[in-house]
Amino acid sequence: MNDQVTFVGNRLLWIDDQIQKFDPWVRRFSEQGIEVDVFPDPIEALSALQTTGYDAIFVDEIMPGERGSDFLGRLATSAPEAQLYVCSAYFYLDDVLEAYHRSNGELRLNVGRIDKTSLPLTDDISAIRRFLTEVFSDGPKPEAIAEEKAEKLAGAAMQPPIKWDDYSQLDVNGKLELHSRVLEWTQKAREKAFSEGKTYLVFCGNWDNPLVAKDDLSEFMKEEELLSLARSSGFAPFSFSAGGAVDDLSERCSQRTGMRGYPVLRISKGAIQEKVHLDTGNPLTLLSYEHYTANGWFETGMRFDTHFAGELVLLGRNIVTDGVVFTDSGEATLLGRLTAFAVLNWDKYRISASCGLDCRTPGMSSGSRCAFRTGLLGRSLGDDLGLEFQVNLVTGAVHMRHTS
């Protein structure tokens, strides 16, 4: 990429009701000379369009009081010259765009898509500049990465060894598919290592031998370490834990998913009660949230902040899960059932890791070690799945059974 490209004079409007999560990217974009205006309120954003012109608009497809496709139409009408991007981390994005095209097809066909989980890392200035060059380039962009380019990337990435440059540009569906293949390619090596007492493995470019093999899960590699490994080796790293173990993720991983902190799930059976953080996922390896969705455990579009079993309350919106109790921002209540998954051996692999800045644990601060980071729902569910908790959100009853 030409480092002489300048973004000075470009204006970006970013509309998201939880825009504060994206402050690091707003700062980086501003450092590159872009004037960035942020609005958590869609009506205020529409008002700003009456007096200010923008070169690009990022918009969350779900805004309080606004239907995604309808709001896109209003934006397209108010800013016909701006490059319009739907910025989302959810699988039903295609449905939103299809609805938009049905009602506004003649108005704007080149609505772009940006996956929140694939935003460039804020410490990688070259990646930030490549991203911005793509956003502010001329011409129609049905996606941030054109479909044919994405297919070409996926084809290259699916061939071992997996190059980091190819992997990092895959969308979440491509990452899911690739993770399944890596599970197959590493099966014999993982079985051998786990039978020898290893608990945590990292494969990077060689599927026959793990590059990292640890006896204790507490020695897992943090995201920054995995990124350093990926950049130095040129290959994508994939981490796995032994059956019954728990995987972990860093603060930055949670921030990059577009989720807020680590939701707490309180699970009780008789006199026994466990408090666990729901793993909101790590885009570097595999998004648990998307893995749940892909396997039908959560329906697409599920968005939540906090969970409590027994007296269970879900705070969020657009939960489309069959039988879930949920109160959205409009006070509408739905009834249903949630199934959560956790590890088999709570005691052996109990860990407590640092939480993110927005951890909702009372009295916790950034850098503190949260007691609720125990029995974390693991990322590598193919390995970690051991217990199934079924929470009846109507009665509060909790049922637990072994799945292996």
mmCIF file of C-alpha atoms in Angstrom, residues 29-308:
data_model
loop_
_atom_site.group_PDB
_atom_site.id
_atom_site.type_symbol
_atom_site.label_atom_id
_atom_site.label_comp_id
_atom_site.label_asym_id
_atom_site.label_seq_id
_atom_site.Cartn_x
_atom_site.Cartn_y
_atom_site.Cartn_z
ATOM 1 C CA PHE A 29 -8.847 7.248 12.241
ATOM 2 C CA SER A 30 -8.564 10.818 13.521
ATOM 3 C CA GLU A 31 -4.783 10.469 13.751
ATOM 4 C CA GLN A 32 -4.790 9.672 10.031
ATOM 5 C CA GLY A 33 -6.439 13.015 9.309
ATOM 6 C CA ILE A 34 -10.058 11.883 9.066
ATOM 7 C CA GLU A 35 -12.722 14.032 10.687
ATOM 8 C CA VAL A 36 -14.897 11.560 12.595
ATOM 9 C CA ASP A 37 -18.297 12.487 14.020
ATOM 10 C CA VAL A 38 -19.914 9.895 16.297
ATOM 11 C CA PHE A 39 -23.567 9.663 17.267
ATOM 12 C CA PRO A 40 -25.226 7.100 19.561
ATOM 13 C CA ASP A 41 -28.640 8.480 18.625
ATOM 14 C CA PRO A 42 -29.906 7.885 15.051
ATOM 15 C CA ILE A 43 -32.207 10.917 15.037
ATOM 16 C CA GLU A 44 -29.358 13.237 16.021
ATOM 17 C CA ALA A 45 -27.235 11.669 13.284
ATOM 18 C CA LEU A 46 -29.916 12.393 10.690
ATOM 19 C CA SER A 47 -30.026 15.993 11.894
ATOM 20 C CA ALA A 48 -26.255 16.283 11.463
ATOM 21 C CA LEU A 49 -26.610 15.178 7.839
ATOM 22 C CA GLN A 50 -28.717 18.250 7.155
ATOM 23 C CA THR A 51 -25.755 20.554 7.765
ATOM 24 C CA THR A 52 -22.642 18.418 7.218
ATOM 25 C CA GLY A 53 -21.455 16.374 4.252
ATOM 26 C CA TYR A 54 -19.725 13.024 4.789
ATOM 27 C CA ASP A 55 -17.603 10.828 2.548
ATOM 28 C CA ALA A 56 -18.502 7.625 4.411
ATOM 29 C CA ILE A 57 -21.078 6.496 6.967
ATOM 30 C CA PHE A 58 -20.749 3.521 9.327
ATOM 31 C CA VAL A 59 -24.054 2.480 10.871
ATOM 32 C CA ASP A 60 -25.044 -0.295 13.250
ATOM 33 C CA GLU A 61 -27.932 -2.157 11.616
ATOM 34 C CA ILE A 62 -29.834 -2.217 14.908
ATOM 35 C CA MET A 63 -30.599 1.114 16.513
ATOM 36 C CA PRO A 64 -33.127 1.858 19.281
ATOM 37 C CA GLY A 65 -36.471 2.714 17.761
ATOM 38 C CA GLU A 66 -35.285 2.138 14.186
ATOM 39 C CA ARG A 67 -35.675 -0.840 11.862
ATOM 40 C CA GLY A 68 -32.389 -1.616 10.151
ATOM 41 C CA SER A 69 -33.566 -1.545 6.531
ATOM 42 C CA ASP A 70 -35.795 1.525 7.049
ATOM 43 C CA PHE A 71 -33.024 3.520 8.703
ATOM 44 C CA LEU A 72 -30.602 2.606 5.907
ATOM 45 C CA GLY A 73 -33.099 4.008 3.436
ATOM 46 C CA ARG A 74 -33.349 7.265 5.356
ATOM 47 C CA LEU A 75 -29.564 7.561 5.470
ATOM 48 C CA ALA A 76 -29.236 6.870 1.750
ATOM 49 C CA THR A 77 -31.785 9.590 1.011
ATOM 50 C CA SER A 78 -30.142 12.118 3.339
ATOM 51 C CA ALA A 79 -26.569 11.454 2.135
ATOM 52 C CA PRO A 80 -26.731 10.232 -1.481
ATOM 53 C CA GLU A 81 -23.038 10.952 -2.138
ATOM 54 C CA ALA A 82 -21.621 9.166 0.922
ATOM 55 C CA GLN A 83 -20.293 5.620 0.901
ATOM 56 C CA LEU A 84 -22.724 3.793 3.174
ATOM 57 C CA TYR A 85 -21.531 0.829 5.246
ATOM 58 C CA VAL A 86 -23.501 -1.395 7.585
ATOM 59 C CA CYS A 87 -21.147 -2.146 10.486
ATOM 60 C CA SER A 88 -22.155 -5.334 12.254
ATOM 61 C CA ALA A 89 -20.983 -8.499 13.965
ATOM 62 C CA TYR A 90 -24.138 -10.526 13.410
ATOM 63 C CA PHE A 91 -25.030 -13.242 10.940
ATOM 64 C CA TYR A 92 -28.436 -11.876 9.936
ATOM 65 C CA LEU A 93 -26.840 -8.903 8.204
ATOM 66 C CA ASP A 94 -27.721 -10.430 4.824
ATOM 67 C CA ASP A 95 -31.408 -10.397 5.779
ATOM 68 C CA VAL A 96 -31.209 -6.698 6.684
ATOM 69 C CA LEU A 97 -29.590 -5.827 3.364
ATOM 70 C CA GLU A 98 -32.084 -7.927 1.404
ATOM 71 C CA ALA A 99 -34.946 -6.079 3.099
ATOM 72 C CA TYR A 100 -33.231 -2.779 2.335
ATOM 73 C CA HIS A 101 -32.797 -3.637 -1.341
ATOM 74 C CA ARG A 102 -36.427 -4.732 -1.638
ATOM 75 C CA SER A 103 -37.648 -1.332 -0.472
ATOM 76 C CA ASN A 104 -34.796 0.923 -1.612
ATOM 77 C CA GLY A 105 -33.151 -0.955 -4.469
ATOM 78 C CA GLU A 106 -33.455 1.886 -6.940
ATOM 79 C CA LEU A 107 -32.037 4.306 -4.400
ATOM 80 C CA ARG A 108 -28.713 2.688 -3.525
ATOM 81 C CA LEU A 109 -27.355 -0.721 -4.461
ATOM 82 C CA ASN A 110 -23.752 -0.424 -3.328
ATOM 83 C CA VAL A 111 -24.198 -0.577 0.439
ATOM 84 C CA GLY A 112 -20.993 -1.896 1.959
ATOM 85 C CA ARG A 113 -20.583 -4.326 4.844
ATOM 86 C CA ILE A 114 -18.025 -4.113 7.622
ATOM 87 C CA ASP A 115 -17.667 -6.897 10.174
ATOM 88 C CA LYS A 116 -17.048 -5.402 13.630
ATOM 89 C CA THR A 117 -14.996 -8.454 14.557
ATOM 90 C CA SER A 118 -12.661 -7.852 11.614
ATOM 91 C CA LEU A 119 -11.794 -4.226 12.276
ATOM 92 C CA PRO A 120 -8.010 -3.839 12.020
ATOM 93 C CA LEU A 121 -6.048 -3.983 15.255
ATOM 94 C CA THR A 122 -5.465 -0.492 16.581
ATOM 95 C CA ASP A 123 -1.729 -1.119 17.070
ATOM 96 C CA ASP A 124 -1.270 -2.038 13.392
ATOM 97 C CA ILE A 125 -1.086 1.306 11.587
ATOM 98 C CA SER A 126 -0.450 -0.308 8.196
ATOM 99 C CA ALA A 127 -3.643 -2.350 8.555
ATOM 100 C CA ILE A 128 -5.539 0.766 9.663
ATOM 101 C CA ARG A 129 -4.379 2.606 6.541
ATOM 102 C CA ARG A 130 -5.254 -0.310 4.226
ATOM 103 C CA PHE A 131 -8.707 -0.434 5.767
ATOM 104 C CA LEU A 132 -9.255 3.307 5.358
ATOM 105 C CA THR A 133 -7.997 3.232 1.773
ATOM 106 C CA GLU A 134 -10.631 0.630 0.970
ATOM 107 C CA VAL A 135 -13.364 2.545 2.775
ATOM 108 C CA PHE A 136 -12.699 5.861 1.045
ATOM 109 C CA SER A 137 -11.836 4.532 -2.424
ATOM 110 C CA ASP A 138 -14.140 5.347 -5.322
ATOM 111 C CA GLY A 139 -16.481 2.868 -6.964
ATOM 112 C CA PRO A 140 -19.251 0.520 -5.866
ATOM 113 C CA LYS A 141 -18.498 -1.787 -2.944
ATOM 114 C CA PRO A 142 -21.228 -4.317 -2.231
ATOM 115 C CA GLU A 143 -18.935 -5.506 0.560
ATOM 116 C CA ALA A 144 -15.818 -4.141 2.231
ATOM 117 C CA ILE A 145 -14.108 -7.061 0.489
ATOM 118 C CA ALA A 146 -15.771 -7.892 -2.816
ATOM 119 C CA GLU A 147 -17.408 -11.317 -2.944
ATOM 120 C CA GLU A 148 -15.134 -12.655 -5.661
ATOM 121 C CA LYS A 149 -12.063 -11.459 -3.751
ATOM 122 C CA ALA A 150 -13.357 -13.097 -0.569
ATOM 123 C CA GLU A 151 -13.841 -16.402 -2.405
ATOM 124 C CA LYS A 152 -10.296 -16.198 -3.751
ATOM 125 C CA LEU A 153 -8.949 -15.471 -0.277
ATOM 126 C CA ALA A 154 -10.920 -18.353 1.210
ATOM 127 C CA GLY A 155 -9.552 -20.727 -1.410
ATOM 128 C CA ALA A 156 -5.988 -19.707 -0.614
ATOM 129 C CA ALA A 157 -6.508 -19.796 3.141
ATOM 130 C CA MET A 158 -8.044 -23.274 3.116
ATOM 131 C CA GLN A 159 -4.812 -24.825 1.826
ATOM 132 C CA PRO A 160 -2.255 -25.823 4.469
ATOM 133 C CA PRO A 161 -0.121 -24.255 5.735
ATOM 134 C CA ILE A 162 -2.389 -21.314 6.517
ATOM 135 C CA LYS A 163 -0.730 -17.969 5.852
ATOM 136 C CA TRP A 164 -1.583 -15.242 8.333
ATOM 137 C CA ASP A 165 -2.219 -12.650 5.617
ATOM 138 C CA ASP A 166 -4.830 -14.920 4.002
ATOM 139 C CA TYR A 167 -6.444 -15.935 7.293
ATOM 140 C CA SER A 168 -6.719 -12.410 8.675
ATOM 141 C CA GLN A 169 -8.800 -11.301 5.682
ATOM 142 C CA LEU A 170 -11.369 -14.101 5.928
ATOM 143 C CA ASP A 171 -14.848 -13.270 7.155
ATOM 144 C CA VAL A 172 -16.226 -15.107 10.182
ATOM 145 C CA ASN A 173 -17.843 -17.831 8.078
ATOM 146 C CA GLY A 174 -14.483 -18.509 6.468
ATOM 147 C CA LYS A 175 -12.826 -18.681 9.877
ATOM 148 C CA LEU A 176 -15.434 -21.160 11.096
ATOM 149 C CA GLU A 177 -14.919 -23.373 8.064
ATOM 150 C CA LEU A 178 -11.161 -23.191 8.426
ATOM 151 C CA HIS A 179 -11.288 -24.027 12.134
ATOM 152 C CA SER A 180 -13.243 -27.194 11.306
ATOM 153 C CA ARG A 181 -10.576 -28.204 8.816
ATOM 154 C CA VAL A 182 -7.755 -27.532 11.253
ATOM 155 C CA LEU A 183 -9.543 -29.762 13.773
ATOM 156 C CA GLU A 184 -9.371 -32.572 11.201
ATOM 157 C CA TRP A 185 -5.758 -31.891 10.183
ATOM 158 C CA THR A 186 -4.516 -31.830 13.787
ATOM 159 C CA GLN A 187 -6.630 -34.680 15.179
ATOM 160 C CA LYS A 188 -3.858 -37.289 15.493
ATOM 161 C CA ALA A 189 -1.322 -34.803 16.838
ATOM 162 C CA ARG A 190 -3.808 -33.491 19.406
ATOM 163 C CA GLU A 191 -4.796 -36.982 20.548
ATOM 164 C CA LYS A 192 -1.129 -37.919 21.013
ATOM 165 C CA ALA A 193 -0.249 -34.746 22.927
ATOM 166 C CA PHE A 194 -3.311 -34.909 25.177
ATOM 167 C CA SER A 195 -2.627 -38.594 25.942
ATOM 168 C CA GLU A 196 0.840 -37.528 27.119
ATOM 169 C CA GLY A 197 -0.690 -35.104 29.617
ATOM 170 C CA LYS A 198 -0.541 -31.893 27.605
ATOM 171 C CA THR A 199 -3.437 -29.522 28.206
ATOM 172 C CA TYR A 200 -2.872 -26.584 25.853
ATOM 173 C CA LEU A 201 -1.596 -26.712 22.253
ATOM 174 C CA VAL A 202 -0.880 -24.150 19.551
ATOM 175 C CA PHE A 203 -0.413 -25.216 15.929
ATOM 176 C CA CYS A 204 1.189 -22.786 13.509
ATOM 177 C CA GLY A 205 2.032 -23.942 9.980
ATOM 178 C CA ASN A 206 2.656 -27.590 10.920
ATOM 179 C CA TRP A 207 -0.336 -29.828 11.626
ATOM 180 C CA ASP A 208 1.772 -32.839 12.672
ATOM 181 C CA ASN A 209 3.507 -31.163 15.610
ATOM 182 C CA PRO A 210 2.241 -28.357 17.863
ATOM 183 C CA LEU A 211 4.533 -25.352 18.094
ATOM 184 C CA VAL A 212 3.456 -24.849 21.725
ATOM 185 C CA ALA A 213 2.484 -27.672 24.104
ATOM 186 C CA LYS A 214 1.792 -26.876 27.771
ATOM 187 C CA ASP A 215 1.036 -29.122 30.735
ATOM 188 C CA ASP A 216 -0.976 -26.463 32.556
ATOM 189 C CA LEU A 217 -3.815 -24.461 31.040
ATOM 190 C CA SER A 218 -2.726 -21.416 33.037
ATOM 191 C CA GLU A 219 0.139 -21.090 30.536
ATOM 192 C CA PHE A 220 -2.182 -20.325 27.638
ATOM 193 C CA MET A 221 -0.976 -17.675 25.192
ATOM 194 C CA LYS A 222 -2.682 -14.289 25.327
ATOM 195 C CA GLU A 223 -3.911 -12.624 22.155
ATOM 196 C CA GLU A 224 -0.892 -10.318 21.966
ATOM 197 C CA GLU A 225 1.446 -13.330 22.098
ATOM 198 C CA LEU A 226 -0.499 -15.139 19.393
ATOM 199 C CA LEU A 227 -0.442 -12.037 17.203
ATOM 200 C CA SER A 228 3.315 -11.722 17.658
ATOM 201 C CA LEU A 229 3.700 -15.384 16.715
ATOM 202 C CA ALA A 230 1.529 -14.915 13.630
ATOM 203 C CA ARG A 231 3.460 -11.875 12.437
ATOM 204 C CA SER A 232 6.908 -13.364 13.040
ATOM 205 C CA SER A 233 6.128 -16.740 11.449
ATOM 206 C CA GLY A 234 3.771 -15.576 8.705
ATOM 207 C CA PHE A 235 1.321 -18.373 9.569
ATOM 208 C CA ALA A 236 -2.025 -18.352 11.376
ATOM 209 C CA PRO A 237 -1.923 -19.843 14.906
ATOM 210 C CA PHE A 238 -4.688 -22.136 16.186
ATOM 211 C CA SER A 239 -4.983 -22.974 19.888
ATOM 212 C CA PHE A 240 -6.730 -25.985 21.422
ATOM 213 C CA SER A 241 -7.279 -27.214 24.967
ATOM 214 C CA ALA A 242 -7.798 -30.752 26.241
ATOM 215 C CA GLY A 243 -11.296 -32.102 26.801
ATOM 216 C CA GLY A 244 -12.721 -30.726 30.038
ATOM 217 C CA ALA A 245 -10.342 -27.771 30.008
ATOM 218 C CA VAL A 246 -11.227 -24.122 29.653
ATOM 219 C CA ASP A 247 -9.920 -21.635 27.137
ATOM 220 C CA ASP A 248 -9.539 -17.932 27.840
ATOM 221 C CA LEU A 249 -9.437 -14.614 26.038
ATOM 222 C CA SER A 250 -7.987 -11.184 26.673
ATOM 223 C CA GLU A 251 -9.661 -7.838 27.222
ATOM 224 C CA ARG A 252 -9.021 -6.737 23.656
ATOM 225 C CA CYS A 253 -10.745 -9.816 22.248
ATOM 226 C CA SER A 254 -13.964 -8.904 24.018
ATOM 227 C CA GLN A 255 -13.752 -5.297 22.869
ATOM 228 C CA ARG A 256 -13.271 -6.314 19.247
ATOM 229 C CA THR A 257 -16.387 -8.471 19.169
ATOM 230 C CA GLY A 258 -18.623 -5.455 19.650
ATOM 231 C CA MET A 259 -19.835 -6.958 22.931
ATOM 232 C CA ARG A 260 -19.477 -5.227 26.297
ATOM 233 C CA GLY A 261 -17.339 -6.961 28.889
ATOM 234 C CA TYR A 262 -17.946 -10.533 29.953
ATOM 235 C CA PRO A 263 -21.588 -11.315 30.811
ATOM 236 C CA VAL A 264 -22.069 -13.254 34.044
ATOM 237 C CA LEU A 265 -24.147 -16.438 34.037
ATOM 238 C CA ARG A 266 -25.242 -17.664 37.480
ATOM 239 C CA ILE A 267 -26.070 -21.362 37.418
ATOM 240 C CA SER A 268 -27.401 -23.301 40.411
ATOM 241 C CA LYS A 269 -28.356 -26.915 41.045
ATOM 242 C CA GLY A 270 -29.618 -27.628 44.537
ATOM 243 C CA ALA A 271 -27.183 -26.070 47.006
ATOM 244 C CA ILE A 272 -24.443 -25.778 44.373
ATOM 245 C CA GLN A 273 -24.086 -22.510 42.538
ATOM 246 C CA GLU A 274 -21.553 -21.519 39.910
ATOM 247 C CA LYS A 275 -20.934 -18.038 38.549
ATOM 248 C CA VAL A 276 -19.278 -17.970 35.143
ATOM 249 C CA HIS A 277 -18.499 -15.446 32.467
ATOM 250 C CA LEU A 278 -20.005 -16.169 29.082
ATOM 251 C CA ASP A 279 -17.196 -16.208 26.519
ATOM 252 C CA THR A 280 -18.079 -13.534 23.965
ATOM 253 C CA GLY A 281 -15.392 -14.799 21.635
ATOM 254 C CA ASN A 282 -11.990 -14.148 20.145
ATOM 255 C CA PRO A 283 -11.846 -13.209 16.463
ATOM 256 C CA LEU A 284 -8.206 -14.271 16.265
ATOM 257 C CA THR A 285 -9.098 -17.955 16.461
ATOM 258 C CA LEU A 286 -12.826 -18.600 16.594
ATOM 259 C CA LEU A 287 -15.804 -16.656 17.823
ATOM 260 C CA SER A 288 -17.621 -18.730 20.398
ATOM 261 C CA TYR A 289 -20.706 -16.595 19.872
ATOM 262 C CA GLU A 290 -20.695 -17.458 16.192
ATOM 263 C CA HIS A 291 -19.839 -21.069 16.924
ATOM 264 C CA TYR A 292 -22.918 -21.268 19.153
ATOM 265 C CA THR A 293 -24.999 -19.718 16.409
ATOM 266 C CA ALA A 294 -23.612 -21.920 13.646
ATOM 267 C CA ASN A 295 -24.524 -25.006 15.653
ATOM 268 C CA GLY A 296 -28.051 -23.806 16.327
ATOM 269 C CA TRP A 297 -27.557 -23.161 20.043
ATOM 270 C CA PHE A 298 -28.347 -19.470 19.668
ATOM 271 C CA GLU A 299 -30.438 -18.031 16.881
ATOM 272 C CA THR A 300 -28.962 -15.346 14.657
ATOM 273 C CA GLY A 301 -29.350 -11.810 15.905
ATOM 274 C CA MET A 302 -29.083 -12.671 19.590
ATOM 275 C CA ARG A 303 -27.626 -9.769 21.524
ATOM 276 C CA PHE A 304 -27.258 -9.658 25.274
ATOM 277 C CA ASP A 305 -25.385 -8.072 28.141
ATOM 278 C CA THR A 306 -26.148 -9.977 31.325
ATOM 279 C CA HIS A 307 -27.512 -13.375 32.272
ATOM 280 C CA PHE A 308 -28.815 -14.666 35.580
#
